[in-house]
PDB file of N, CA and C in Angstrom:
ATOM      1  N   MET A   1       0.722  -1.107   0.374  1.00  0.00           N
ATOM      2  CA  MET A   1      -0.175  -0.031  -0.006  1.00  0.00           C
ATOM      3  C   MET A   1       0.950   0.636   0.100  1.00  0.00           C
ATOM      4  N   LYS A   2       1.780   1.262   0.419  1.00  0.00           N
ATOM      5  CA  LYS A   2       2.838   2.229   1.118  1.00  0.00           C
ATOM      6  C   LYS A   2       3.369   2.693  -0.520  1.00  0.00           C
ATOM      7  N   SER A   3       4.107   1.825  -1.387  1.00  0.00           N
ATOM      8  CA  SER A   3       4.331   2.211  -2.581  1.00  0.00           C
ATOM      9  C   SER A   3       3.546   2.879  -3.037  1.00  0.00           C
ATOM     10  N   THR A   4       2.307   2.085  -3.861  1.00  0.00           N
ATOM     11  CA  THR A   4       1.068   2.824  -3.970  1.00  0.00           C
ATOM     12  C   THR A   4       0.934   3.893  -3.435  1.00  0.00           C
ATOM     13  N   LYS A   5       0.767   4.655  -2.666  1.00  0.00           N
ATOM     14  CA  LYS A   5       0.647   5.782  -2.022  1.00  0.00           C
ATOM     15  C   LYS A   5       1.659   6.907  -2.673  1.00  0.00           C
ATOM     16  N   ILE A   6       3.316   6.768  -2.513  1.00  0.00           N
ATOM     17  CA  ILE A   6       3.925   7.251  -3.079  1.00  0.00           C
ATOM     18  C   ILE A   6       4.049   7.423  -4.374  1.00  0.00           C
ATOM     19  N   GLY A   7       3.328   6.495  -5.372  1.00  0.00           N
ATOM     20  CA  GLY A   7       3.460   6.772  -6.906  1.00  0.00           C
ATOM     21  C   GLY A   7       2.066   7.806  -6.950  1.00  0.00           C
ATOM     22  N   PHE A   8       0.874   7.207  -6.027  1.00  0.00           N
ATOM     23  CA  PHE A   8      -0.290   8.596  -6.877  1.00  0.00           C
ATOM     24  C   PHE A   8       0.471  10.000  -6.188  1.00  0.00           C
ATOM     25  N   LYS A   9       1.124   9.997  -5.030  1.00  0.00           N
ATOM     26  CA  LYS A   9       1.584  11.180  -4.875  1.00  0.00           C
ATOM     27  C   LYS A   9       2.570  12.111  -6.085  1.00  0.00           C
ATOM     28  N   ILE A  10       3.289  11.380  -6.387  1.00  0.00           N
ATOM     29  CA  ILE A  10       4.395  11.637  -7.806  1.00  0.00           C
ATOM     30  C   ILE A  10       2.988  11.951  -8.544  1.00  0.00           C
ATOM     31  N   VAL A  11       1.840  11.334  -8.801  1.00  0.00           N
ATOM     32  CA  VAL A  11       0.892  11.383 -10.072  1.00  0.00           C
ATOM     33  C   VAL A  11       0.564  12.666 -10.103  1.00  0.00           C
ATOM     34  N   VAL A  12       0.320  13.076  -8.525  1.00  0.00           N
ATOM     35  CA  VAL A  12      -0.739  14.390  -8.375  1.00  0.00           C
ATOM     36  C   VAL A  12       0.347  15.452  -8.342  1.00  0.00           C
ATOM     37  N   MET A  13       1.448  15.036  -8.018  1.00  0.00           N
ATOM     38  CA  MET A  13       2.603  16.353  -7.864  1.00  0.00           C
ATOM     39  C   MET A  13       2.630  16.954  -9.764  1.00  0.00           C
ATOM     40  N   VAL A  14       2.796  15.610 -10.231  1.00  0.00           N
ATOM     41  CA  VAL A  14       3.358  16.059 -11.972  1.00  0.00           C
ATOM     42  C   VAL A  14       2.035  16.740 -12.627  1.00  0.00           C
ATOM     43  N   CYS A  15       1.096  16.553 -11.886  1.00  0.00           N
ATOM     44  CA  CYS A  15      -0.288  17.301 -12.687  1.00  0.00           C
ATOM     45  C   CYS A  15      -0.102  18.267 -12.142  1.00  0.00           C
ATOM     46  N   ALA A  16       0.075  17.989 -11.326  1.00  0.00           N
ATOM     47  CA  ALA A  16      -0.281  20.277 -10.419  1.00  0.00           C
ATOM     48  C   ALA A  16       0.676  20.639 -11.289  1.00  0.00           C
ATOM     49  N   VAL A  17       2.363  20.333 -11.502  1.00  0.00           N
ATOM     50  CA  VAL A  17       2.552  21.135 -11.939  1.00  0.00           C
ATOM     51  C   VAL A  17       2.517  21.493 -13.515  1.00  0.00           C
ATOM     52  N   VAL A  18       2.076  20.550 -14.093  1.00  0.00           N
ATOM     53  CA  VAL A  18       1.809  20.586 -15.430  1.00  0.00           C
ATOM     54  C   VAL A  18       0.590  21.409 -15.389  1.00  0.00           C
ATOM     55  N   ILE A  19      -0.751  21.462 -15.010  1.00  0.00           N
ATOM     56  CA  ILE A  19      -1.144  22.650 -15.289  1.00  0.00           C
ATOM     57  C   ILE A  19      -0.978  23.796 -14.514  1.00  0.00           C
ATOM     58  N   ALA A  20       0.356  24.141 -13.361  1.00  0.00           N
ATOM     59  CA  ALA A  20       0.717  25.319 -13.331  1.00  0.00           C
ATOM     60  C   ALA A  20       1.458  25.993 -14.932  1.00  0.00           C
ATOM     61  N   ILE A  21       2.325  25.151 -14.835  1.00  0.00           N
ATOM     62  CA  ILE A  21       2.993  25.231 -16.403  1.00  0.00           C
ATOM     63  C   ILE A  21       2.458  25.871 -17.732  1.00  0.00           C
ATOM     64  N   SER A  22       0.662  25.210 -17.645  1.00  0.00           N
ATOM     65  CA  SER A  22      -0.095  25.624 -18.705  1.00  0.00           C
ATOM     66  C   SER A  22      -0.337  26.604 -18.401  1.00  0.00           C
ATOM     67  N   ALA A  23      -1.114  26.849 -17.454  1.00  0.00           N
ATOM     68  CA  ALA A  23      -1.619  27.791 -17.111  1.00  0.00           C
ATOM     69  C   ALA A  23      -0.938  29.853 -17.172  1.00  0.00           C
ATOM     70  N   ILE A  24       0.484  29.302 -17.024  1.00  0.00           N
ATOM     71  CA  ILE A  24       1.769  30.385 -16.760  1.00  0.00           C
ATOM     72  C   ILE A  24       1.502  30.674 -18.500  1.00  0.00           C
ATOM     73  N   MET A  25       2.021  29.654 -19.646  1.00  0.00           N
ATOM     74  CA  MET A  25       2.008  29.819 -20.700  1.00  0.00           C
ATOM     75  C   MET A  25       0.788  30.366 -21.198  1.00  0.00           C
ATOM     76  N   GLY A  26      -0.278  29.715 -20.764  1.00  0.00           N
ATOM     77  CA  GLY A  26      -1.481  30.757 -21.126  1.00  0.00           C
ATOM     78  C   GLY A  26      -1.656  31.909 -20.868  1.00  0.00           C
ATOM     79  N   PHE A  27      -1.040  32.454 -20.271  1.00  0.00           N
ATOM     80  CA  PHE A  27      -1.259  33.607 -19.603  1.00  0.00           C
ATOM     81  C   PHE A  27      -0.591  34.074 -20.481  1.00  0.00           C
ATOM     82  N   ILE A  28       0.920  34.009 -20.693  1.00  0.00           N
ATOM     83  CA  ILE A  28       1.954  34.808 -21.184  1.00  0.00           C
ATOM     84  C   ILE A  28       0.911  34.824 -22.982  1.00  0.00           C
ATOM     85  N   ILE A  29       1.008  33.903 -23.135  1.00  0.00           N
ATOM     86  CA  ILE A  29       0.007  33.731 -24.979  1.00  0.00           C
ATOM     87  C   ILE A  29      -0.906  34.951 -25.125  1.00  0.00           C
ATOM     88  N   ASN A  30      -1.522  34.896 -24.103  1.00  0.00           N
ATOM     89  CA  ASN A  30      -2.902  35.482 -24.055  1.00  0.00           C
ATOM     90  C   ASN A  30      -2.311  37.619 -24.009  1.00  0.00           C
ATOM     91  N   HIS A  31      -1.019  37.355 -23.088  1.00  0.00           N
ATOM     92  CA  HIS A  31      -0.518  38.858 -22.800  1.00  0.00           C
ATOM     93  C   HIS A  31      -0.205  39.321 -24.021  1.00  0.00           C
ATOM     94  N   LYS A  32       0.659  38.299 -25.439  1.00  0.00           N
ATOM     95  CA  LYS A  32       1.598  38.846 -26.136  1.00  0.00           C
ATOM     96  C   LYS A  32       0.349  38.794 -27.172  1.00  0.00           C
ATOM     97  N   VAL A  33      -0.508  37.436 -27.839  1.00  0.00           N
ATOM     98  CA  VAL A  33      -1.672  38.264 -28.352  1.00  0.00           C
ATOM     99  C   VAL A  33      -2.487  39.275 -28.226  1.00  0.00           C
ATOM    100  N   GLU A  34      -2.956  39.886 -26.961  1.00  0.00           N
ATOM    101  CA  GLU A  34      -3.320  41.139 -26.661  1.00  0.00           C
ATOM    102  C   GLU A  34      -2.539  41.845 -27.443  1.00  0.00           C
ATOM    103  N   SER A  35      -1.062  42.162 -26.990  1.00  0.00           N
ATOM    104  CA  SER A  35      -0.040  43.262 -27.700  1.00  0.00           C
ATOM    105  C   SER A  35      -0.548  43.476 -28.793  1.00  0.00           C
ATOM    106  N   VAL A  36      -0.273  42.477 -29.476  1.00  0.00           N
ATOM    107  CA  VAL A  36       0.252  42.263 -30.716  1.00  0.00           C
ATOM    108  C   VAL A  36      -1.315  42.770 -31.529  1.00  0.00           C
ATOM    109  N   LEU A  37      -2.628  42.713 -30.617  1.00  0.00           N
ATOM    110  CA  LEU A  37      -3.365  43.066 -31.433  1.00  0.00           C
ATOM    111  C   LEU A  37      -3.861  43.848 -31.222  1.00  0.00           C
ATOM    112  N   GLN A  38      -3.157  44.928 -29.975  1.00  0.00           N
ATOM    113  CA  GLN A  38      -4.032  46.226 -29.746  1.00  0.00           C
ATOM    114  C   GLN A  38      -2.906  46.966 -30.558  1.00  0.00           C
ATOM    115  N   SER A  39      -1.573  46.334 -30.642  1.00  0.00           N
ATOM    116  CA  SER A  39      -0.516  47.341 -31.707  1.00  0.00           C
ATOM    117  C   SER A  39      -1.017  47.281 -33.160  1.00  0.00           C
ATOM    118  N   GLN A  40      -1.743  46.156 -33.232  1.00  0.00           N
ATOM    119  CA  GLN A  40      -2.055  45.959 -35.190  1.00  0.00           C
ATOM    120  C   GLN A  40      -3.201  47.280 -35.396  1.00  0.00           C
ATOM    121  N   ALA A  41      -4.187  46.786 -34.174  1.00  0.00           N
ATOM    122  CA  ALA A  41      -5.381  47.821 -34.024  1.00  0.00           C
ATOM    123  C   ALA A  41      -4.749  49.527 -34.433  1.00  0.00           C
ATOM    124  N   THR A  42      -3.831  49.984 -33.575  1.00  0.00           N
ATOM    125  CA  THR A  42      -3.201  51.530 -33.329  1.00  0.00           C
ATOM    126  C   THR A  42      -3.131  51.651 -34.943  1.00  0.00           C
ATOM    127  N   GLU A  43      -2.351  50.832 -35.651  1.00  0.00           N
ATOM    128  CA  GLU A  43      -2.175  51.023 -36.972  1.00  0.00           C
ATOM    129  C   GLU A  43      -2.920  51.134 -37.823  1.00  0.00           C
ATOM    130  N   LEU A  44      -4.117  50.473 -37.684  1.00  0.00           N
ATOM    131  CA  LEU A  44      -5.115  50.456 -38.703  1.00  0.00           C
ATOM    132  C   LEU A  44      -5.910  52.049 -38.341  1.00  0.00           C
ATOM    133  N   LEU A  45      -6.176  52.469 -37.171  1.00  0.00           N
ATOM    134  CA  LEU A  45      -6.745  53.108 -36.615  1.00  0.00           C
ATOM    135  C   LEU A  45      -5.984  54.460 -37.534  1.00  0.00           C
ATOM    136  N   GLN A  46      -4.600  55.023 -37.118  1.00  0.00           N
ATOM    137  CA  GLN A  46      -3.481  55.766 -37.671  1.00  0.00           C
ATOM    138  C   GLN A  46      -3.782  56.108 -39.088  1.00  0.00           C
ATOM    139  N   LYS A  47      -4.001  54.879 -39.699  1.00  0.00           N
ATOM    140  CA  LYS A  47      -3.843  54.693 -41.348  1.00  0.00           C
ATOM    141  C   LYS A  47      -4.841  55.180 -41.857  1.00  0.00           C
ATOM    142  N   LYS A  48      -6.185  55.448 -40.880  1.00  0.00           N
ATOM    143  CA  LYS A  48      -7.526  55.730 -41.562  1.00  0.00           C
ATOM    144  C   LYS A  48      -7.540  56.973 -41.596  1.00  0.00           C
ATOM    145  N   LEU A  49      -6.631  57.631 -39.751  1.00  0.00           N
ATOM    146  CA  LEU A  49      -6.644  58.831 -39.787  1.00  0.00           C
ATOM    147  C   LEU A  49      -6.112  59.996 -40.830  1.00  0.00           C
ATOM    148  N   SER A  50      -4.677  59.523 -41.163  1.00  0.00           N
ATOM    149  CA  SER A  50      -4.073  59.915 -41.569  1.00  0.00           C
ATOM    150  C   SER A  50      -4.420  60.040 -43.382  1.00  0.00           C
TER     151      SER A  50
END
């Protein structure tokens, strides 16, 4: 029983790490996409105004 408990703990730890990494990556990607979209939007507005 002890060995299965240790294995279960390792699986839970790995899952937690994977979820944390994917959450961080998603946050970074969202931030980059937003900044790119904002810069493109401002460029389009400047072209329309000029």
